[in-house]
Short mmCIF file of C-alpha atoms in Angstrom, two decimals:
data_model
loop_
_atom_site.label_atom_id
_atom_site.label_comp_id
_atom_site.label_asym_id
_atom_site.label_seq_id
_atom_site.Cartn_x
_atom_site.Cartn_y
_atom_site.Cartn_z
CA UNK A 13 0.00 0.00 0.00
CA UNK A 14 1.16 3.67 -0.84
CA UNK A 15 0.38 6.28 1.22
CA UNK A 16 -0.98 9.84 -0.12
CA UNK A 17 0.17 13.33 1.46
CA UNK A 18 -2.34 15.32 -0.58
CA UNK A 19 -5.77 14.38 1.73
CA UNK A 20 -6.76 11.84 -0.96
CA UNK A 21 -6.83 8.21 0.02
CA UNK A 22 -4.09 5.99 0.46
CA UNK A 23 -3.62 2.93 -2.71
CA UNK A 24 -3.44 -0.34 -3.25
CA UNK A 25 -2.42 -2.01 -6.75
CA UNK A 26 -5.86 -4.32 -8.13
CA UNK A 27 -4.86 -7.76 -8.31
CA UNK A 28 -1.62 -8.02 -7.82
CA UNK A 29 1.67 -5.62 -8.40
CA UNK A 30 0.88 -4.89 -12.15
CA UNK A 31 -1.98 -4.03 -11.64
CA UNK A 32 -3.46 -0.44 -11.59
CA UNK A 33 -3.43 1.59 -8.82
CA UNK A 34 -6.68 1.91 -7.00
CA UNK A 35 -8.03 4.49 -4.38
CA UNK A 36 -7.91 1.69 -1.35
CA UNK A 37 -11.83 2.42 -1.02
CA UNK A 38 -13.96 2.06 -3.97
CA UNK A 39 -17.45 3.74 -5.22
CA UNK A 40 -20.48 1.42 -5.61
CA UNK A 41 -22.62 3.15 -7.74
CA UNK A 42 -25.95 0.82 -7.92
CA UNK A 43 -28.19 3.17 -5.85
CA UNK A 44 -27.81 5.65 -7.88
CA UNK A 45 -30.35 4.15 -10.76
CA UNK A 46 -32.20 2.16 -8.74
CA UNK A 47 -32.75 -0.41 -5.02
CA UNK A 48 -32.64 2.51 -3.05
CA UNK A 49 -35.29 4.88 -3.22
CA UNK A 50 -35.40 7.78 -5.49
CA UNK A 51 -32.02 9.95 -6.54
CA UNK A 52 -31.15 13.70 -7.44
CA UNK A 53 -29.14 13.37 -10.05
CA UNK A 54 -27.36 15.78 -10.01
CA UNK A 55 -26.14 15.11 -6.10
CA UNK A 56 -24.80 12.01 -7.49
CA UNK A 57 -22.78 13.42 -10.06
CA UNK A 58 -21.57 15.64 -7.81
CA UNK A 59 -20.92 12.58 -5.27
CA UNK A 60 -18.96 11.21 -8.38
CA UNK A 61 -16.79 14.36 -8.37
CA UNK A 62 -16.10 14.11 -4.82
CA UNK A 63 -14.97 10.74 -4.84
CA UNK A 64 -12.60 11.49 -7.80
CA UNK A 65 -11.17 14.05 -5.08
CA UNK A 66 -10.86 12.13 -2.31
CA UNK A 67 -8.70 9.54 -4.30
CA UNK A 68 -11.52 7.42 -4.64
CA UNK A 69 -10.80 5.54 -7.98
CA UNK A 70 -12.37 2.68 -8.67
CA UNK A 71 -15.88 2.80 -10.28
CA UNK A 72 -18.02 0.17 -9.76
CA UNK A 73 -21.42 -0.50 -11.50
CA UNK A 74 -23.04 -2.96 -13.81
CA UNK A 75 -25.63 -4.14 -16.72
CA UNK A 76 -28.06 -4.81 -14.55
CA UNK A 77 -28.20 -1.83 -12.58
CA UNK A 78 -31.29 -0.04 -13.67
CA UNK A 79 -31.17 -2.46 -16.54
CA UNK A 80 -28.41 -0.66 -18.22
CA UNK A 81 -29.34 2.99 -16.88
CA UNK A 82 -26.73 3.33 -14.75
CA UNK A 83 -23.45 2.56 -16.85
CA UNK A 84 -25.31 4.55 -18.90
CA UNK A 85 -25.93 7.20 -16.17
CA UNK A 86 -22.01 6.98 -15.71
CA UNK A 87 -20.84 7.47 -19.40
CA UNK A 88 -20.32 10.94 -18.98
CA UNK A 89 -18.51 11.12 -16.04
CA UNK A 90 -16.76 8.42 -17.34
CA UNK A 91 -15.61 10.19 -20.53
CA UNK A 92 -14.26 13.00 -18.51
CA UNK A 93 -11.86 11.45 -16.48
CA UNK A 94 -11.37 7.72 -18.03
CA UNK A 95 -7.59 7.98 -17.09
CA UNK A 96 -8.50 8.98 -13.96
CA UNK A 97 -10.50 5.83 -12.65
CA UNK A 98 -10.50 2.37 -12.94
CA UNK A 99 -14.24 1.38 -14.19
CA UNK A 100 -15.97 -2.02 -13.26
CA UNK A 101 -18.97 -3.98 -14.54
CA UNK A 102 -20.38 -6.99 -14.26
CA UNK A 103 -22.54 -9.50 -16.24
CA UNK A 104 -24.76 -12.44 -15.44
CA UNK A 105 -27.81 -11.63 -13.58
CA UNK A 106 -30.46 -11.31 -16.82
CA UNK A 107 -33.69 -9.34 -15.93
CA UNK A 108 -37.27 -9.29 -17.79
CA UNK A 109 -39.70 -6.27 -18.36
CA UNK A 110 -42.95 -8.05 -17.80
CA UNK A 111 -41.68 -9.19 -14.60
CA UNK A 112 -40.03 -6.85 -12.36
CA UNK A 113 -39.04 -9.32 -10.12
CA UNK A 114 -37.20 -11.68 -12.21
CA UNK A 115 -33.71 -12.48 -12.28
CA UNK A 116 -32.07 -14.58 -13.77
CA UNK A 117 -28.35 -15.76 -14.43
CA UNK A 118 -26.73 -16.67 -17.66
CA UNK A 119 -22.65 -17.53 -18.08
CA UNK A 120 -22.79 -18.83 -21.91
CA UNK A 121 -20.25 -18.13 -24.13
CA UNK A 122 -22.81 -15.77 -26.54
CA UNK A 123 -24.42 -14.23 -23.63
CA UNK A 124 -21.01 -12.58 -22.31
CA UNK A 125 -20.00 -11.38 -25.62
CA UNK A 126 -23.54 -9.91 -26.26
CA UNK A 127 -23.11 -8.38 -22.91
CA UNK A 128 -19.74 -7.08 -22.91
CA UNK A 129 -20.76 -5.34 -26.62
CA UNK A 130 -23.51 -3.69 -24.61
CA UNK A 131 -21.84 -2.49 -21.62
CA UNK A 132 -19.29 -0.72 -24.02
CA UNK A 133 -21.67 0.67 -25.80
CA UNK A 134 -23.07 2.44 -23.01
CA UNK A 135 -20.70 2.85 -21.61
CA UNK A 136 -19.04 5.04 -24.31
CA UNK A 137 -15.53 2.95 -23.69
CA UNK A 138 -13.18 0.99 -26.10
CA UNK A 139 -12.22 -1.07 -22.78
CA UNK A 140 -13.17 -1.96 -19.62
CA UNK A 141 -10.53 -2.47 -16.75
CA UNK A 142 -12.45 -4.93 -14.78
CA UNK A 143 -15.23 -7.06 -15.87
CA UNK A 144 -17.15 -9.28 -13.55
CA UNK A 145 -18.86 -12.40 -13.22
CA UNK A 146 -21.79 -11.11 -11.59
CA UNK A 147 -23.14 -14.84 -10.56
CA UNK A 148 -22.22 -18.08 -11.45
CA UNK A 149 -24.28 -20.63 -13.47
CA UNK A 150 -23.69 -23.90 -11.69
CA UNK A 151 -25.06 -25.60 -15.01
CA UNK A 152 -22.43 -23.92 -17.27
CA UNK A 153 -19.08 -24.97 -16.88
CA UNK A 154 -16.95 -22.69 -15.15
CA UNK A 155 -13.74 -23.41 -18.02
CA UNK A 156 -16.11 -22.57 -20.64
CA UNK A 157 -17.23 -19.16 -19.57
CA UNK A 158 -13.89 -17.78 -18.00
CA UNK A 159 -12.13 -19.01 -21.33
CA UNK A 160 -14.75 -16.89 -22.88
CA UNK A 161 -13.92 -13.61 -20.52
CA UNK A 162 -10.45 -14.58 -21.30
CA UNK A 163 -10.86 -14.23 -24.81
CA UNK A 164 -12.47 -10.47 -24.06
CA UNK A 165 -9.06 -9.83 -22.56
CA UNK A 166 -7.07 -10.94 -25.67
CA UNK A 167 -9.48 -8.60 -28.00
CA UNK A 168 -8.70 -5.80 -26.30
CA UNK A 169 -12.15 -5.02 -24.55
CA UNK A 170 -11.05 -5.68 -21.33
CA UNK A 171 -7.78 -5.39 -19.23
CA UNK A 172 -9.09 -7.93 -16.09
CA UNK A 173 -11.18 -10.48 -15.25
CA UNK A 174 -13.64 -10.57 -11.79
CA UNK A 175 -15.65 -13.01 -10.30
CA UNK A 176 -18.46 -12.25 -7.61
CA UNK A 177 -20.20 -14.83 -5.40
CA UNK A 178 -17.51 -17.37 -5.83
CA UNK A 179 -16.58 -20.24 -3.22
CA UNK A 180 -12.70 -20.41 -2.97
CA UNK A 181 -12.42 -23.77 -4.63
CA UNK A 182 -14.03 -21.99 -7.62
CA UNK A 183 -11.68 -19.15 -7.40
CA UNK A 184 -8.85 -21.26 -7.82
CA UNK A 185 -10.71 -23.10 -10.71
CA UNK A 186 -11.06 -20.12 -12.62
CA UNK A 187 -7.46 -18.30 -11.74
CA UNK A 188 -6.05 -21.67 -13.04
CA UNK A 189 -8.13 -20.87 -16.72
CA UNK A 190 -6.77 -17.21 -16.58
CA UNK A 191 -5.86 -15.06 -13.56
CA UNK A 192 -8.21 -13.50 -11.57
CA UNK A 193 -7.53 -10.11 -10.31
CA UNK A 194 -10.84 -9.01 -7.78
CA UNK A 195 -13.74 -11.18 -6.24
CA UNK A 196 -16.53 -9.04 -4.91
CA UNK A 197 -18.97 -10.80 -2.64
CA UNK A 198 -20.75 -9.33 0.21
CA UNK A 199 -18.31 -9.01 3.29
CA UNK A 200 -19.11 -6.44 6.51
CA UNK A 201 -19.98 -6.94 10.20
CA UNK A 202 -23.16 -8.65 9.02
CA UNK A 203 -22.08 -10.57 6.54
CA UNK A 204 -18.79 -12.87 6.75
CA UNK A 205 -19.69 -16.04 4.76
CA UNK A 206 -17.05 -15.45 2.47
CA UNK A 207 -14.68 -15.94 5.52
CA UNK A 208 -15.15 -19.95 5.04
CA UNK A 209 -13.02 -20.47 2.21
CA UNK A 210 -13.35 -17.42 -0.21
CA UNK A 211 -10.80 -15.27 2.11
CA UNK A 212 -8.18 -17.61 2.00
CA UNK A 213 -8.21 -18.25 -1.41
CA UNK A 214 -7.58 -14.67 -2.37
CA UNK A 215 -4.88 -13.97 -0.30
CA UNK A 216 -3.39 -17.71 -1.51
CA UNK A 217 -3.68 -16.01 -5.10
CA UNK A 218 -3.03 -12.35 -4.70
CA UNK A 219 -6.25 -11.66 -6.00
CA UNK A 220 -7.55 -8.33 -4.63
CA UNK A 221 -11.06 -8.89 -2.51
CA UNK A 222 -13.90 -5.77 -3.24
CA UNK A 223 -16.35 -5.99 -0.62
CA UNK A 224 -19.89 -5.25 -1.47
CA UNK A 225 -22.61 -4.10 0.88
CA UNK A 226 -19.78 -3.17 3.79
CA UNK A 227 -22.10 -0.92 5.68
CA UNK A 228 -25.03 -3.61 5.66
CA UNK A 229 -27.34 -1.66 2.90
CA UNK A 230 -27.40 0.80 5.59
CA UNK A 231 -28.32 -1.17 8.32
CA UNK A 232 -25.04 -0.83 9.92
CA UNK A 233 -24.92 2.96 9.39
CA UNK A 234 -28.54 3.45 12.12
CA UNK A 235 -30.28 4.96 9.01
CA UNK A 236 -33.17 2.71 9.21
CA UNK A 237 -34.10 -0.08 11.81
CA UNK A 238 -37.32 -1.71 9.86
CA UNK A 239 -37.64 -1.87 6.15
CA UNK A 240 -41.01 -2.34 5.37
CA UNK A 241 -42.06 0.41 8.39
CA UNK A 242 -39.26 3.07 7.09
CA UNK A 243 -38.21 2.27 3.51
CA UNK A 244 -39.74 3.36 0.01
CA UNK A 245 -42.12 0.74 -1.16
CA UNK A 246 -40.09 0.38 -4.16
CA UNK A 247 -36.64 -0.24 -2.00
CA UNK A 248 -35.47 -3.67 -2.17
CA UNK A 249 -34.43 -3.87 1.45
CA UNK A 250 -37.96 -4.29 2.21
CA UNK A 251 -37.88 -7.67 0.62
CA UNK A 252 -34.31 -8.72 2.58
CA UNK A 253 -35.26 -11.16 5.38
CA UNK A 254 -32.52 -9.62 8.04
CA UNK A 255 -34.27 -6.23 7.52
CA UNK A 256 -37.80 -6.68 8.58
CA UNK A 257 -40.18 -7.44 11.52
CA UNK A 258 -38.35 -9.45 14.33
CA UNK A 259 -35.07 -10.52 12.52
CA UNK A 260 -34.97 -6.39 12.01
CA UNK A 261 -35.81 -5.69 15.86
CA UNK A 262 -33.07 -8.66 17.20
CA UNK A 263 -30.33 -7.22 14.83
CA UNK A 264 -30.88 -3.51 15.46
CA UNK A 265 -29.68 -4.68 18.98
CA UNK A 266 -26.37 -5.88 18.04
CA UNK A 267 -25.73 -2.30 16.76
CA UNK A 268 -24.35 -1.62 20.29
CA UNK A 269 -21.17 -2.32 20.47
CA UNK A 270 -20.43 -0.56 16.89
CA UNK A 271 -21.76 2.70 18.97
CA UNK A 272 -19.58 2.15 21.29
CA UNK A 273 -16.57 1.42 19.37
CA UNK A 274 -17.70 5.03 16.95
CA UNK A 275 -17.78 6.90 20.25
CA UNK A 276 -14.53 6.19 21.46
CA UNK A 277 -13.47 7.32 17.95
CA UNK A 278 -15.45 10.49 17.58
CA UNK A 279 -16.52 8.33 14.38
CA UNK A 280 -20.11 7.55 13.11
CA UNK A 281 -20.87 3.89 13.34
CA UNK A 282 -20.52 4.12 9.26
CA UNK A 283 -17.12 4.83 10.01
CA UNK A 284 -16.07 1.82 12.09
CA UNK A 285 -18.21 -0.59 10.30
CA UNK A 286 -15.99 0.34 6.85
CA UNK A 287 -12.67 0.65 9.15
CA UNK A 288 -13.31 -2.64 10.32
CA UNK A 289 -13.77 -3.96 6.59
CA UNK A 290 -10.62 -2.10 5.37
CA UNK A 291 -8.53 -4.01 8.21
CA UNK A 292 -9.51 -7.03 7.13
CA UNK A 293 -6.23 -6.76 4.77
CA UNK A 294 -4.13 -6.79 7.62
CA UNK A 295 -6.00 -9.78 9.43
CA UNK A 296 -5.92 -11.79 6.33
CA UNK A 297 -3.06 -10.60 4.73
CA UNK A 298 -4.83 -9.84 1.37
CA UNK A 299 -5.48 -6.45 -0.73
CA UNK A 300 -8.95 -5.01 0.20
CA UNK A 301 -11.05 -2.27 -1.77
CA UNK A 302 -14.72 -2.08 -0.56
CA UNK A 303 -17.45 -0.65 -2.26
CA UNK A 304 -19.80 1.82 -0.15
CA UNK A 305 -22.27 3.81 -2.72
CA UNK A 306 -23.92 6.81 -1.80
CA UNK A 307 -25.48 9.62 -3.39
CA UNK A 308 -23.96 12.52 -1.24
CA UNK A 309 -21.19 14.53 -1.20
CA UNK A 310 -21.16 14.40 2.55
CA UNK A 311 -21.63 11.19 3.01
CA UNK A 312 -19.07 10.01 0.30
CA UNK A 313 -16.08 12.47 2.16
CA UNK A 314 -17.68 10.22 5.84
CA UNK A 315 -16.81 7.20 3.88
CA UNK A 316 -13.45 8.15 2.81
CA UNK A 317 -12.20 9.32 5.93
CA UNK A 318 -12.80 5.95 7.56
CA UNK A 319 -9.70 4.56 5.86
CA UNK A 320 -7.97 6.76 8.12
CA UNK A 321 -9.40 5.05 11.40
CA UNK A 322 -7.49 1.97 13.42
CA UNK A 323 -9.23 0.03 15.64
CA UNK A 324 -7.54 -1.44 18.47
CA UNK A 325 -7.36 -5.09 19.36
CA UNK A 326 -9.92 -4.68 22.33
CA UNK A 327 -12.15 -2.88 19.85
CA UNK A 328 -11.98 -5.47 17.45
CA UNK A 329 -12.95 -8.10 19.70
CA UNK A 330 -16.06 -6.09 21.10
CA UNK A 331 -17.15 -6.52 17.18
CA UNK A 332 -15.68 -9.79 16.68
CA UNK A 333 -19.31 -11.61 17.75
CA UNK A 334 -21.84 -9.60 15.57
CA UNK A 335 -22.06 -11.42 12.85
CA UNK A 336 -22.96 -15.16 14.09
CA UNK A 337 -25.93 -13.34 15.62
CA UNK A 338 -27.47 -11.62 12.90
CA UNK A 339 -30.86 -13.49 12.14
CA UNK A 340 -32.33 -13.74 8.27
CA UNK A 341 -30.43 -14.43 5.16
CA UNK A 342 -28.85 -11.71 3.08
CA UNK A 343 -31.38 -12.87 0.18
CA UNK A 344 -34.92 -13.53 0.10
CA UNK A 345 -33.31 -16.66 -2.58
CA UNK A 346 -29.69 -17.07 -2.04
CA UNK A 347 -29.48 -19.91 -4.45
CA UNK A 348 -26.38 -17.98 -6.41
CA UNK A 349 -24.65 -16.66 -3.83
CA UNK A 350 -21.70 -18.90 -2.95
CA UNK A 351 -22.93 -19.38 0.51
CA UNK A 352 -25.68 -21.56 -1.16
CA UNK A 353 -22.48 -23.67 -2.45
CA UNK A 354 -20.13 -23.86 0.49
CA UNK A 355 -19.69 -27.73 1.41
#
């Protein structure tokens, strides 16, 4: 890791030394097209601009987001400082118009090539620096469509291959096709299935690990405490079991200690929870970029500023328990997540 003297962020190299170098906390910029409640756009344009100044690099969105609205949302911010960031999308997750609710998850050879196409296209690039697996396709095998991405990095359209939702047995079965330079999967106080053998494999492979979700879709941060009594009707945490009625009430109360922990900090609790994600690097001796998204300046320059906090041993251990208490799944369906295919 490098360390800045200018205010911005420190940085970290994605997926290994030649790699390129990446604000150590990344932008997730899903909520800004949709899951979330409605946006003013242009607050999160101008979020965009302050993450650019706090040295936060890495852009991180994908097709499905607002079924193509939000790379598309992004092309112009894109276009005005491509060699300033490193952009990220993903494909897999297919979605229908007659059904809102659908989704669905495709890895064949045609579909990523039709996809990648698309995502340049609206994107408004020649080449993407990271492209994602979004989820994987038990059915297809896993040779078959990396080889494909692999063949995307050959043609010039992209410069590195992701994977997301990926057991660590599969991660090494796809860095053996062609290396692997990030795996995003959910990871945060909440949420440390990944832990089991995903972890390990990264830092066995050098491949960098972007947490998704770090502050708990907000749960972690105090902003809501019951989904379906606080949220839009359209927001998606409504429909996430951990969220709602009594698993919502029993894991509000294991908020404490992350109080606590922010207090003795001066910190917001949105501040520890993403300090405590950012040291996972040093517990598990692996690169790690996390995602938060947000649509505010303010809220962006919080997020940033928590790569700056340390906790202590004693703190760590106060937070250490959280997660095997949380109640309710992180998916109403969490058939293609790779919790659903840990042995």
């Amino acid at each position: 890791m490098s360390t800045t003297t200018s205010g911005r962020i420190d940085t970290v190299r994605l997926g290994g030394p030649d790699g390129p170098e990446t604000g150590v906390q990344g932008f997730g910029a899903m909520g800004i097209s949709e899951f979330y409640g409605d946006t003013d756009e242009a607050a999160a344009r101008d979020t965009l601009e302050a993450a650019l100044e706090a040295g936060v690099t890495l852009i991180d969105t994908a097709d499905v987001y607002g079924q193509g609205a939000n790379e598309e949302f992004l092309a112009p911010f894109v276009a005005a400082h491509r060699d300033e960031i490193v952009l990220a999308t993903k494909f897999g997750i297919e979605r229908r118009d007659d059904d809102p609710r659908y989704r669905g998850v495709n890895n064949d050879r045609a579909y990523i090539r039709r996809a990648v196409e698309a995502s340049l296209r609206r994107l408004g690039v020649e080449t993407i620096d990271l492209y994602y697996m979004h989820r994987r396709d038990p059915a297809v095998p896993f040779a078959e469509s990396v080889g494909a991405m692999a063949e995307l990095v050959e043609e010039g359209k992209v410069r590195q291959l992701g994977l997301s939702e990926v057991t660590g047995p599969e991660l090494r079965e796809a860095h053996a096709v062609h290396p692997i330079a990030a795996l995003q999967s959910e990871w945060s106080l909440f949420s440390r299935d990944v832990e089991r053998s995903a972890v390990g494999a990264a830092a066995e492979l050098g491949v960098t690990f972007v947490p998704y979700s770090p502050l708990g879709r907000g749960f972690l941060t105090g902003a809501f405490a019951d989904a379906a009594k606080e949220l839009a009707d359209h927001d998606f945490r409504r429909h996430q079991p951990r969220f709602t009625g009594e698993n919502a009430e029993r894991n509000a109360a294991l908020l404490a200690p992350l109080r606590t922990v922010a207090a003795e900090h001066g910190a917001t609790p949105a501040q520890i929870a993403l300090a405590w994600v950012q040291q996972r690097a040093a517990v598990h001796g692996l690169t790690v970029v996390p995602i938060p998204g947000t649509r505010r300046r303010s809220r962006l320059e919080e997020n940033a500023a928590a790569t700056r906090i340390t906790l202590t041993d004693a703190q760590l251990a106060a937070l250490e328990p959280i997660a095997a208490r949380v109640t309710g799944d992180r998916y109403p369906d969490m058939t293609f997540t790779s919790a659903a295919r840990e042995v």
